[in-house]
PDB file of C-alpha atoms in Angstrom:
ATOM      1  CA  UNK A   9       0.000   0.000   0.000  1.00  0.00           C
ATOM      2  CA  UNK A  10       2.822   2.365  -0.904  1.00  0.00           C
ATOM      3  CA  UNK A  11       2.004   3.915  -4.258  1.00  0.00           C
ATOM      4  CA  UNK A  12       2.595   7.641  -4.536  1.00  0.00           C
ATOM      5  CA  UNK A  13       0.343  10.260  -5.991  1.00  0.00           C
ATOM      6  CA  UNK A  14       1.083  13.886  -6.715  1.00  0.00           C
ATOM      7  CA  UNK A  15       0.437  16.895  -4.544  1.00  0.00           C
ATOM      8  CA  UNK A  16      -2.149  17.993  -7.068  1.00  0.00           C
ATOM      9  CA  UNK A  17      -4.015  14.758  -6.588  1.00  0.00           C
ATOM     10  CA  UNK A  18      -4.018  15.302  -2.846  1.00  0.00           C
ATOM     11  CA  UNK A  19      -5.520  18.738  -3.392  1.00  0.00           C
ATOM     12  CA  UNK A  20      -8.106  17.131  -5.630  1.00  0.00           C
ATOM     13  CA  UNK A  21      -8.940  14.682  -2.880  1.00  0.00           C
ATOM     14  CA  UNK A  22      -9.467  17.556  -0.513  1.00  0.00           C
ATOM     15  CA  UNK A  23     -12.359  18.678  -2.704  1.00  0.00           C
ATOM     16  CA  UNK A  24     -13.968  15.232  -2.366  1.00  0.00           C
ATOM     17  CA  UNK A  25     -15.190  15.245  -5.956  1.00  0.00           C
ATOM     18  CA  UNK A  26     -14.821  12.363  -8.400  1.00  0.00           C
ATOM     19  CA  UNK A  27     -13.159  12.439 -11.799  1.00  0.00           C
ATOM     20  CA  UNK A  28     -14.886  11.300 -14.951  1.00  0.00           C
ATOM     21  CA  UNK A  29     -12.166  11.176 -17.611  1.00  0.00           C
ATOM     22  CA  UNK A  30      -9.163   8.939 -18.004  1.00  0.00           C
ATOM     23  CA  UNK A  31      -5.390   9.114 -17.868  1.00  0.00           C
ATOM     24  CA  UNK A  32      -4.637   5.786 -19.506  1.00  0.00           C
ATOM     25  CA  UNK A  33      -1.413   3.897 -19.968  1.00  0.00           C
ATOM     26  CA  UNK A  34      -1.465   1.595 -23.019  1.00  0.00           C
ATOM     27  CA  UNK A  35       0.758  -1.423 -23.653  1.00  0.00           C
ATOM     28  CA  UNK A  36       0.600  -3.734 -26.679  1.00  0.00           C
ATOM     29  CA  UNK A  37       2.647  -6.940 -26.516  1.00  0.00           C
ATOM     30  CA  UNK A  38       3.008  -8.750 -29.850  1.00  0.00           C
ATOM     31  CA  UNK A  39       6.167 -10.737 -29.152  1.00  0.00           C
ATOM     32  CA  UNK A  40       4.501 -14.065 -29.860  1.00  0.00           C
ATOM     33  CA  UNK A  41       3.536 -12.926 -33.367  1.00  0.00           C
ATOM     34  CA  UNK A  42       7.043 -12.175 -34.598  1.00  0.00           C
ATOM     35  CA  UNK A  43       7.218 -10.654 -38.066  1.00  0.00           C
ATOM     36  CA  UNK A  44       9.253  -7.784 -39.430  1.00  0.00           C
ATOM     37  CA  UNK A  45       6.669  -5.005 -39.188  1.00  0.00           C
ATOM     38  CA  UNK A  46       6.694  -4.177 -35.491  1.00  0.00           C
ATOM     39  CA  UNK A  47       5.751  -0.583 -36.227  1.00  0.00           C
ATOM     40  CA  UNK A  48       2.089  -1.512 -36.600  1.00  0.00           C
ATOM     41  CA  UNK A  49       1.965  -2.424 -32.908  1.00  0.00           C
ATOM     42  CA  UNK A  50       3.514   0.890 -31.881  1.00  0.00           C
ATOM     43  CA  UNK A  51       0.933   2.534 -34.099  1.00  0.00           C
ATOM     44  CA  UNK A  52      -1.814   0.577 -32.336  1.00  0.00           C
ATOM     45  CA  UNK A  53      -0.523   1.756 -28.951  1.00  0.00           C
ATOM     46  CA  UNK A  54      -0.551   5.372 -30.088  1.00  0.00           C
ATOM     47  CA  UNK A  55      -3.979   5.107 -31.704  1.00  0.00           C
ATOM     48  CA  UNK A  56      -5.446   3.642 -28.515  1.00  0.00           C
ATOM     49  CA  UNK A  57      -3.691   6.156 -26.272  1.00  0.00           C
ATOM     50  CA  UNK A  58      -5.032   9.052 -28.327  1.00  0.00           C
ATOM     51  CA  UNK A  59      -8.481   7.472 -28.532  1.00  0.00           C
ATOM     52  CA  UNK A  60      -8.865   6.828 -24.807  1.00  0.00           C
ATOM     53  CA  UNK A  61      -7.192   9.935 -23.441  1.00  0.00           C
ATOM     54  CA  UNK A  62      -8.444  12.488 -25.978  1.00  0.00           C
ATOM     55  CA  UNK A  63     -12.052  11.406 -26.453  1.00  0.00           C
ATOM     56  CA  UNK A  64     -14.557  13.400 -24.418  1.00  0.00           C
ATOM     57  CA  UNK A  65     -16.372  10.528 -22.732  1.00  0.00           C
ATOM     58  CA  UNK A  66     -18.339  12.600 -20.250  1.00  0.00           C
ATOM     59  CA  UNK A  67     -18.395  16.091 -21.722  1.00  0.00           C
ATOM     60  CA  UNK A  68     -16.174  17.399 -18.944  1.00  0.00           C
ATOM     61  CA  UNK A  69     -12.719  18.898 -19.434  1.00  0.00           C
ATOM     62  CA  UNK A  70     -10.451  17.997 -16.532  1.00  0.00           C
ATOM     63  CA  UNK A  71      -6.818  18.557 -15.720  1.00  0.00           C
ATOM     64  CA  UNK A  72      -4.543  15.516 -15.607  1.00  0.00           C
ATOM     65  CA  UNK A  73      -4.493  15.328 -11.822  1.00  0.00           C
ATOM     66  CA  UNK A  74      -8.284  14.983 -11.833  1.00  0.00           C
ATOM     67  CA  UNK A  75      -8.412  12.059 -14.242  1.00  0.00           C
ATOM     68  CA  UNK A  76      -8.779   8.373 -13.429  1.00  0.00           C
ATOM     69  CA  UNK A  77      -5.547   6.434 -13.679  1.00  0.00           C
ATOM     70  CA  UNK A  78      -5.932   3.209 -15.617  1.00  0.00           C
ATOM     71  CA  UNK A  79      -4.042   0.625 -17.653  1.00  0.00           C
ATOM     72  CA  UNK A  80      -4.982  -1.187 -20.841  1.00  0.00           C
ATOM     73  CA  UNK A  81      -2.583  -4.049 -21.526  1.00  0.00           C
ATOM     74  CA  UNK A  82      -3.109  -5.996 -24.751  1.00  0.00           C
ATOM     75  CA  UNK A  83      -1.327  -9.254 -25.546  1.00  0.00           C
ATOM     76  CA  UNK A  84      -1.692 -10.394 -29.157  1.00  0.00           C
ATOM     77  CA  UNK A  85      -1.480 -14.140 -29.710  1.00  0.00           C
ATOM     78  CA  UNK A  86      -2.785 -14.593 -33.260  1.00  0.00           C
ATOM     79  CA  UNK A  87      -2.794 -12.678 -36.529  1.00  0.00           C
ATOM     80  CA  UNK A  88      -4.963 -14.569 -39.030  1.00  0.00           C
ATOM     81  CA  UNK A  89      -4.193 -12.018 -41.732  1.00  0.00           C
ATOM     82  CA  UNK A  90      -6.066  -9.185 -43.337  1.00  0.00           C
ATOM     83  CA  UNK A  91      -5.264  -6.803 -40.480  1.00  0.00           C
ATOM     84  CA  UNK A  92      -7.016  -9.163 -38.060  1.00  0.00           C
ATOM     85  CA  UNK A  93      -5.736  -9.855 -34.545  1.00  0.00           C
ATOM     86  CA  UNK A  94      -6.662 -12.004 -31.565  1.00  0.00           C
ATOM     87  CA  UNK A  95      -5.455 -12.008 -27.984  1.00  0.00           C
ATOM     88  CA  UNK A  96      -6.494 -10.820 -24.553  1.00  0.00           C
ATOM     89  CA  UNK A  97      -6.768  -7.503 -22.783  1.00  0.00           C
ATOM     90  CA  UNK A  98      -6.219  -6.636 -19.126  1.00  0.00           C
ATOM     91  CA  UNK A  99      -7.967  -3.523 -17.836  1.00  0.00           C
ATOM     92  CA  UNK A 100      -7.100  -1.934 -14.498  1.00  0.00           C
ATOM     93  CA  UNK A 101      -8.102   1.256 -12.728  1.00  0.00           C
ATOM     94  CA  UNK A 102      -7.305   2.799  -9.356  1.00  0.00           C
ATOM     95  CA  UNK A 103      -8.871   5.291  -7.008  1.00  0.00           C
ATOM     96  CA  UNK A 104      -7.027   7.656  -4.648  1.00  0.00           C
ATOM     97  CA  UNK A 105      -7.784   7.340  -0.929  1.00  0.00           C
ATOM     98  CA  UNK A 106      -8.499  10.556   0.921  1.00  0.00           C
ATOM     99  CA  UNK A 107      -5.699  12.098   2.953  1.00  0.00           C
ATOM    100  CA  UNK A 108      -3.182   9.394   1.980  1.00  0.00           C
ATOM    101  CA  UNK A 109      -0.643   8.541  -0.701  1.00  0.00           C
ATOM    102  CA  UNK A 110      -2.370   5.218  -1.338  1.00  0.00           C
ATOM    103  CA  UNK A 111      -4.309   4.234  -4.453  1.00  0.00           C
ATOM    104  CA  UNK A 112      -6.926   1.516  -4.225  1.00  0.00           C
ATOM    105  CA  UNK A 113      -7.533  -0.870  -7.102  1.00  0.00           C
ATOM    106  CA  UNK A 114     -11.125  -0.637  -8.350  1.00  0.00           C
ATOM    107  CA  UNK A 115     -11.042  -2.843 -11.420  1.00  0.00           C
ATOM    108  CA  UNK A 116      -8.658  -5.590 -12.496  1.00  0.00           C
ATOM    109  CA  UNK A 117     -10.086  -7.732 -15.257  1.00  0.00           C
ATOM    110  CA  UNK A 118      -8.578  -9.972 -17.923  1.00  0.00           C
ATOM    111  CA  UNK A 119     -10.742 -10.426 -20.993  1.00  0.00           C
ATOM    112  CA  UNK A 120      -9.598 -13.529 -22.859  1.00  0.00           C
ATOM    113  CA  UNK A 121     -11.882 -13.045 -25.868  1.00  0.00           C
ATOM    114  CA  UNK A 122     -10.482 -10.032 -27.675  1.00  0.00           C
ATOM    115  CA  UNK A 123     -10.398  -9.977 -31.470  1.00  0.00           C
ATOM    116  CA  UNK A 124     -10.384  -6.990 -33.797  1.00  0.00           C
ATOM    117  CA  UNK A 125      -9.199  -5.470 -37.065  1.00  0.00           C
ATOM    118  CA  UNK A 126      -6.713  -2.623 -37.207  1.00  0.00           C
ATOM    119  CA  UNK A 127      -4.932  -0.773 -40.011  1.00  0.00           C
ATOM    120  CA  UNK A 128      -1.641   0.950 -39.211  1.00  0.00           C
ATOM    121  CA  UNK A 129      -2.112   4.633 -38.272  1.00  0.00           C
ATOM    122  CA  UNK A 130      -5.882   4.190 -38.238  1.00  0.00           C
ATOM    123  CA  UNK A 131      -7.758   7.034 -36.586  1.00  0.00           C
ATOM    124  CA  UNK A 132     -10.141   5.625 -33.977  1.00  0.00           C
ATOM    125  CA  UNK A 133     -13.311   7.653 -33.453  1.00  0.00           C
ATOM    126  CA  UNK A 134     -16.119   7.045 -30.965  1.00  0.00           C
ATOM    127  CA  UNK A 135     -19.678   8.181 -31.655  1.00  0.00           C
ATOM    128  CA  UNK A 136     -22.089   7.270 -28.872  1.00  0.00           C
ATOM    129  CA  UNK A 137     -25.065   8.013 -31.127  1.00  0.00           C
ATOM    130  CA  UNK A 138     -24.041   5.365 -33.639  1.00  0.00           C
ATOM    131  CA  UNK A 139     -22.806   1.806 -33.074  1.00  0.00           C
ATOM    132  CA  UNK A 140     -19.370   1.577 -34.673  1.00  0.00           C
ATOM    133  CA  UNK A 141     -19.369  -2.103 -35.605  1.00  0.00           C
ATOM    134  CA  UNK A 142     -15.603  -2.048 -35.070  1.00  0.00           C
ATOM    135  CA  UNK A 143     -14.799  -4.394 -32.221  1.00  0.00           C
ATOM    136  CA  UNK A 144     -11.614  -2.558 -31.248  1.00  0.00           C
ATOM    137  CA  UNK A 145     -13.570   0.633 -30.633  1.00  0.00           C
ATOM    138  CA  UNK A 146     -16.495  -1.179 -29.038  1.00  0.00           C
ATOM    139  CA  UNK A 147     -14.458  -3.221 -26.538  1.00  0.00           C
ATOM    140  CA  UNK A 148     -12.290  -0.286 -25.494  1.00  0.00           C
ATOM    141  CA  UNK A 149     -15.314   2.017 -25.181  1.00  0.00           C
ATOM    142  CA  UNK A 150     -17.128  -0.619 -23.137  1.00  0.00           C
ATOM    143  CA  UNK A 151     -14.267  -0.763 -20.643  1.00  0.00           C
ATOM    144  CA  UNK A 152     -13.867   3.011 -20.571  1.00  0.00           C
ATOM    145  CA  UNK A 153     -17.471   3.395 -19.442  1.00  0.00           C
ATOM    146  CA  UNK A 154     -17.079   0.490 -17.030  1.00  0.00           C
ATOM    147  CA  UNK A 155     -14.075   2.243 -15.473  1.00  0.00           C
ATOM    148  CA  UNK A 156     -16.051   5.477 -15.217  1.00  0.00           C
ATOM    149  CA  UNK A 157     -18.908   3.595 -13.573  1.00  0.00           C
ATOM    150  CA  UNK A 158     -16.702   1.858 -11.033  1.00  0.00           C
ATOM    151  CA  UNK A 159     -14.991   5.130 -10.135  1.00  0.00           C
ATOM    152  CA  UNK A 160     -18.250   7.024  -9.690  1.00  0.00           C
ATOM    153  CA  UNK A 161     -19.793   4.177  -7.659  1.00  0.00           C
ATOM    154  CA  UNK A 162     -16.898   4.437  -5.200  1.00  0.00           C
ATOM    155  CA  UNK A 163     -17.605   8.115  -4.471  1.00  0.00           C
ATOM    156  CA  UNK A 164     -21.398   8.192  -4.601  1.00  0.00           C
ATOM    157  CA  UNK A 165     -23.929   5.454  -3.967  1.00  0.00           C
ATOM    158  CA  UNK A 166     -24.862   4.070  -7.415  1.00  0.00           C
ATOM    159  CA  UNK A 167     -23.156   7.129  -8.879  1.00  0.00           C
ATOM    160  CA  UNK A 168     -21.897   5.185 -11.872  1.00  0.00           C
ATOM    161  CA  UNK A 169     -25.293   4.191 -13.246  1.00  0.00           C
ATOM    162  CA  UNK A 170     -25.226   6.605 -16.197  1.00  0.00           C
ATOM    163  CA  UNK A 171     -21.854   5.245 -17.313  1.00  0.00           C
ATOM    164  CA  UNK A 172     -22.832   1.629 -16.788  1.00  0.00           C
ATOM    165  CA  UNK A 173     -25.901   2.273 -18.938  1.00  0.00           C
ATOM    166  CA  UNK A 174     -23.648   3.380 -21.786  1.00  0.00           C
ATOM    167  CA  UNK A 175     -21.493   0.274 -21.356  1.00  0.00           C
ATOM    168  CA  UNK A 176     -24.642  -1.838 -21.370  1.00  0.00           C
ATOM    169  CA  UNK A 177     -25.795  -0.286 -24.649  1.00  0.00           C
ATOM    170  CA  UNK A 178     -22.451  -1.112 -26.253  1.00  0.00           C
ATOM    171  CA  UNK A 179     -22.690  -4.686 -24.956  1.00  0.00           C
ATOM    172  CA  UNK A 180     -26.222  -5.086 -26.294  1.00  0.00           C
ATOM    173  CA  UNK A 181     -25.130  -3.844 -29.702  1.00  0.00           C
ATOM    174  CA  UNK A 182     -22.120  -6.153 -29.701  1.00  0.00           C
ATOM    175  CA  UNK A 183     -24.237  -9.134 -28.754  1.00  0.00           C
ATOM    176  CA  UNK A 184     -26.880  -8.390 -31.383  1.00  0.00           C
ATOM    177  CA  UNK A 185     -24.227  -8.266 -34.106  1.00  0.00           C
ATOM    178  CA  UNK A 186     -23.104 -11.784 -33.148  1.00  0.00           C
ATOM    179  CA  UNK A 187     -19.792 -11.384 -35.001  1.00  0.00           C
ATOM    180  CA  UNK A 188     -17.094 -11.171 -32.338  1.00  0.00           C
ATOM    181  CA  UNK A 189     -16.464 -13.281 -29.259  1.00  0.00           C
ATOM    182  CA  UNK A 190     -16.835 -11.838 -25.792  1.00  0.00           C
ATOM    183  CA  UNK A 191     -20.368 -10.479 -26.030  1.00  0.00           C
ATOM    184  CA  UNK A 192     -22.543 -13.608 -26.000  1.00  0.00           C
ATOM    185  CA  UNK A 193     -24.268 -14.114 -22.634  1.00  0.00           C
ATOM    186  CA  UNK A 194     -25.308 -17.707 -23.275  1.00  0.00           C
ATOM    187  CA  UNK A 195     -22.430 -19.317 -25.173  1.00  0.00           C
ATOM    188  CA  UNK A 196     -19.525 -17.618 -23.406  1.00  0.00           C
ATOM    189  CA  UNK A 197     -19.172 -17.690 -19.614  1.00  0.00           C
ATOM    190  CA  UNK A 198     -17.972 -14.536 -17.865  1.00  0.00           C
ATOM    191  CA  UNK A 199     -18.297 -12.247 -20.843  1.00  0.00           C
ATOM    192  CA  UNK A 200     -18.734  -8.479 -21.090  1.00  0.00           C
ATOM    193  CA  UNK A 201     -22.500  -8.679 -21.433  1.00  0.00           C
ATOM    194  CA  UNK A 202     -22.793 -10.818 -18.311  1.00  0.00           C
ATOM    195  CA  UNK A 203     -20.666  -8.413 -16.280  1.00  0.00           C
ATOM    196  CA  UNK A 204     -22.641  -5.312 -17.139  1.00  0.00           C
ATOM    197  CA  UNK A 205     -25.966  -7.143 -16.839  1.00  0.00           C
ATOM    198  CA  UNK A 206     -25.060  -8.196 -13.289  1.00  0.00           C
ATOM    199  CA  UNK A 207     -23.863  -4.717 -12.341  1.00  0.00           C
ATOM    200  CA  UNK A 208     -27.175  -3.244 -13.501  1.00  0.00           C
ATOM    201  CA  UNK A 209     -29.305  -5.996 -11.965  1.00  0.00           C
ATOM    202  CA  UNK A 210     -31.553  -5.057  -9.008  1.00  0.00           C
ATOM    203  CA  UNK A 211     -30.088  -8.118  -7.285  1.00  0.00           C
ATOM    204  CA  UNK A 212     -26.720  -6.358  -7.169  1.00  0.00           C
ATOM    205  CA  UNK A 213     -27.925  -3.185  -5.450  1.00  0.00           C
ATOM    206  CA  UNK A 214     -26.503  -4.384  -2.139  1.00  0.00           C
ATOM    207  CA  UNK A 215     -23.076  -5.090  -3.634  1.00  0.00           C
ATOM    208  CA  UNK A 216     -22.988  -1.683  -5.282  1.00  0.00           C
ATOM    209  CA  UNK A 217     -23.971  -0.107  -1.956  1.00  0.00           C
ATOM    210  CA  UNK A 218     -21.169  -2.056  -0.281  1.00  0.00           C
ATOM    211  CA  UNK A 219     -18.755  -0.843  -2.966  1.00  0.00           C
ATOM    212  CA  UNK A 220     -19.594   2.753  -2.055  1.00  0.00           C
ATOM    213  CA  UNK A 221     -19.464   2.361   1.741  1.00  0.00           C
ATOM    214  CA  UNK A 222     -16.277   0.273   1.529  1.00  0.00           C
ATOM    215  CA  UNK A 223     -14.465   3.143  -0.178  1.00  0.00           C
ATOM    216  CA  UNK A 224     -16.147   6.330   0.986  1.00  0.00           C
ATOM    217  CA  UNK A 225     -16.957   5.491   4.619  1.00  0.00           C
ATOM    218  CA  UNK A 226     -14.260   2.858   5.022  1.00  0.00           C
ATOM    219  CA  UNK A 227     -11.038   3.451   3.103  1.00  0.00           C
ATOM    220  CA  UNK A 228     -11.354   7.236   3.045  1.00  0.00           C
ATOM    221  CA  UNK A 229     -11.405   7.194   6.867  1.00  0.00           C
ATOM    222  CA  UNK A 230      -9.065   4.278   7.430  1.00  0.00           C
ATOM    223  CA  UNK A 231      -6.008   6.393   8.086  1.00  0.00           C
ATOM    224  CA  UNK A 232      -7.623   8.610  10.686  1.00  0.00           C
ATOM    225  CA  UNK A 233      -6.381   8.409  14.254  1.00  0.00           C
ATOM    226  CA  UNK A 234      -9.158   5.958  15.116  1.00  0.00           C
ATOM    227  CA  UNK A 235      -9.040   3.208  12.510  1.00  0.00           C
ATOM    228  CA  UNK A 236     -11.419   0.834  14.228  1.00  0.00           C
ATOM    229  CA  UNK A 237     -14.628   2.582  13.141  1.00  0.00           C
ATOM    230  CA  UNK A 238     -13.548   2.599   9.488  1.00  0.00           C
ATOM    231  CA  UNK A 239     -12.557  -1.062   9.720  1.00  0.00           C
ATOM    232  CA  UNK A 240     -15.938  -1.849  11.253  1.00  0.00           C
ATOM    233  CA  UNK A 241     -17.662  -0.225   8.265  1.00  0.00           C
ATOM    234  CA  UNK A 242     -15.600  -2.349   5.879  1.00  0.00           C
ATOM    235  CA  UNK A 243     -16.154  -5.482   7.958  1.00  0.00           C
ATOM    236  CA  UNK A 244     -19.922  -4.977   8.189  1.00  0.00           C
ATOM    237  CA  UNK A 245     -20.117  -4.348   4.468  1.00  0.00           C
ATOM    238  CA  UNK A 246     -18.153  -7.455   3.582  1.00  0.00           C
ATOM    239  CA  UNK A 247     -20.268  -9.575   5.886  1.00  0.00           C
ATOM    240  CA  UNK A 248     -23.295  -8.516   3.819  1.00  0.00           C
ATOM    241  CA  UNK A 249     -21.876 -10.677   1.034  1.00  0.00           C
ATOM    242  CA  UNK A 250     -23.691 -13.524   2.774  1.00  0.00           C
ATOM    243  CA  UNK A 251     -26.650 -12.353   0.711  1.00  0.00           C
ATOM    244  CA  UNK A 252     -25.023 -13.969  -2.311  1.00  0.00           C
ATOM    245  CA  UNK A 253     -23.789 -17.198  -0.737  1.00  0.00           C
ATOM    246  CA  UNK A 254     -26.328 -19.299  -2.642  1.00  0.00           C
ATOM    247  CA  UNK A 255     -25.195 -18.254  -6.124  1.00  0.00           C
ATOM    248  CA  UNK A 256     -21.749 -16.717  -5.727  1.00  0.00           C
ATOM    249  CA  UNK A 257     -20.077 -19.243  -8.042  1.00  0.00           C
ATOM    250  CA  UNK A 258     -22.092 -17.865 -10.973  1.00  0.00           C
ATOM    251  CA  UNK A 259     -21.720 -14.219  -9.960  1.00  0.00           C
ATOM    252  CA  UNK A 260     -19.080 -12.615 -12.172  1.00  0.00           C
ATOM    253  CA  UNK A 261     -19.412  -9.124 -10.668  1.00  0.00           C
ATOM    254  CA  UNK A 262     -18.983 -10.418  -7.116  1.00  0.00           C
ATOM    255  CA  UNK A 263     -16.069 -12.657  -8.039  1.00  0.00           C
ATOM    256  CA  UNK A 264     -14.342  -9.779  -9.794  1.00  0.00           C
ATOM    257  CA  UNK A 265     -14.769  -7.606  -6.698  1.00  0.00           C
ATOM    258  CA  UNK A 266     -13.186 -10.239  -4.443  1.00  0.00           C
ATOM    259  CA  UNK A 267     -10.333 -10.926  -6.862  1.00  0.00           C
ATOM    260  CA  UNK A 268      -9.562  -7.226  -7.201  1.00  0.00           C
ATOM    261  CA  UNK A 269      -9.825  -6.469  -3.482  1.00  0.00           C
ATOM    262  CA  UNK A 270      -8.325  -9.630  -1.927  1.00  0.00           C
ATOM    263  CA  UNK A 271      -4.874  -8.199  -1.222  1.00  0.00           C
ATOM    264  CA  UNK A 272      -6.295  -4.966   0.146  1.00  0.00           C
ATOM    265  CA  UNK A 273      -8.867  -6.675   2.377  1.00  0.00           C
ATOM    266  CA  UNK A 274      -6.211  -8.977   3.781  1.00  0.00           C
ATOM    267  CA  UNK A 275      -3.855  -6.108   4.612  1.00  0.00           C
ATOM    268  CA  UNK A 276      -6.573  -3.978   6.211  1.00  0.00           C
ATOM    269  CA  UNK A 277      -7.347  -6.568   8.874  1.00  0.00           C
ATOM    270  CA  UNK A 278      -3.924  -8.189   9.083  1.00  0.00           C
ATOM    271  CA  UNK A 279      -2.441  -5.005  10.533  1.00  0.00           C
ATOM    272  CA  UNK A 280      -4.228  -5.490  13.857  1.00  0.00           C
ATOM    273  CA  UNK A 281      -6.158  -2.793  15.711  1.00  0.00           C
ATOM    274  CA  UNK A 282      -9.433  -4.439  14.711  1.00  0.00           C
ATOM    275  CA  UNK A 283     -11.391  -3.486  17.810  1.00  0.00           C
ATOM    276  CA  UNK A 284     -14.360  -5.754  18.521  1.00  0.00           C
ATOM    277  CA  UNK A 285     -14.397  -7.235  15.019  1.00  0.00           C
ATOM    278  CA  UNK A 286     -14.706 -11.025  14.990  1.00  0.00           C
ATOM    279  CA  UNK A 287     -12.240 -11.671  12.194  1.00  0.00           C
ATOM    280  CA  UNK A 288     -12.989 -15.382  12.215  1.00  0.00           C
ATOM    281  CA  UNK A 289     -16.474 -14.702  10.834  1.00  0.00           C
ATOM    282  CA  UNK A 290     -15.087 -12.800   7.855  1.00  0.00           C
ATOM    283  CA  UNK A 291     -12.376 -15.388   7.376  1.00  0.00           C
ATOM    284  CA  UNK A 292     -14.925 -18.174   7.184  1.00  0.00           C
ATOM    285  CA  UNK A 293     -17.063 -16.232   4.703  1.00  0.00           C
ATOM    286  CA  UNK A 294     -14.173 -15.382   2.388  1.00  0.00           C
ATOM    287  CA  UNK A 295     -12.825 -18.939   2.428  1.00  0.00           C
ATOM    288  CA  UNK A 296     -16.264 -19.962   1.189  1.00  0.00           C
ATOM    289  CA  UNK A 297     -16.739 -17.238  -1.412  1.00  0.00           C
ATOM    290  CA  UNK A 298     -13.157 -16.707  -2.556  1.00  0.00           C
ATOM    291  CA  UNK A 299     -11.501 -20.117  -2.095  1.00  0.00           C
ATOM    292  CA  UNK A 300      -8.766 -19.464  -4.655  1.00  0.00           C
ATOM    293  CA  UNK A 301      -7.151 -17.033  -2.201  1.00  0.00           C
ATOM    294  CA  UNK A 302      -7.498 -19.191   0.909  1.00  0.00           C
ATOM    295  CA  UNK A 303      -3.867 -20.282   1.111  1.00  0.00           C
ATOM    296  CA  UNK A 304      -2.455 -16.923   0.067  1.00  0.00           C
ATOM    297  CA  UNK A 305      -4.610 -14.718   2.267  1.00  0.00           C
ATOM    298  CA  UNK A 306      -7.513 -15.922   4.375  1.00  0.00           C
ATOM    299  CA  UNK A 307      -5.792 -18.853   6.108  1.00  0.00           C
ATOM    300  CA  UNK A 308      -2.967 -16.479   7.064  1.00  0.00           C
ATOM    301  CA  UNK A 309      -5.198 -14.345   9.262  1.00  0.00           C
ATOM    302  CA  UNK A 310      -4.674 -14.878  12.955  1.00  0.00           C
ATOM    303  CA  UNK A 311      -7.825 -15.070  15.081  1.00  0.00           C
TER     304      UNK A 311
END
């Protein structure tokens, strides 16, 4: 928990507002493809960087210190020809924590079904009034709005709904086209359409409420002189995950939350000073709902 942010970002935090545009880092890895024309991949990086960072996604003009920090990492594994590519994309975003130098991970997702067409030096343009039909633009735009939604949800209860709605529209268009992988809710488990459908589902209202309280009432107060009250807020929120214990194995949104937050949750309560919190109860719940991290995290907690 030792990442540094600028003085400007600290001043931004003081205003307690949330940013709605991105400061994205882009990385394209095409080592497995070989070939002599490596310039096309540098061109792809630049096209995506310009597209994500220069597009007005929300209609607001913000300074760099106000923007959401995020990463888009693309690994290309196939090039069938005709400017076509296949691979996977990892999307990450972070949120600053009030009155600290710490940044909390909000989203960390690897999308294994990423295919698209790209021509070197192609100018990528987003038009929210018209479905592009270009999977590169559609996938990136989907994750941009998902990032915006996650960020806004962490500062205001259900504050990201307007951005999630835009992501949902892109997903619906992608699924209706039935051309590219990654959009089909039925044939492809844990796809983009499933994620946004779950986020927008009335059944997920409690998880979205937890997401807000975890960050705004919990993390943003965690480094005050009295940490126990903030930890209690986080603990109580996490214990509400019992609501989903009957279907958590099929819940992509919930699983993604636990995967993204596992390290942070472990460190919050592993530092001691937990007051009257019964850590064993949370330990038991997380072993059930996030078993893949049992050995690494949950079994390491001392009662």
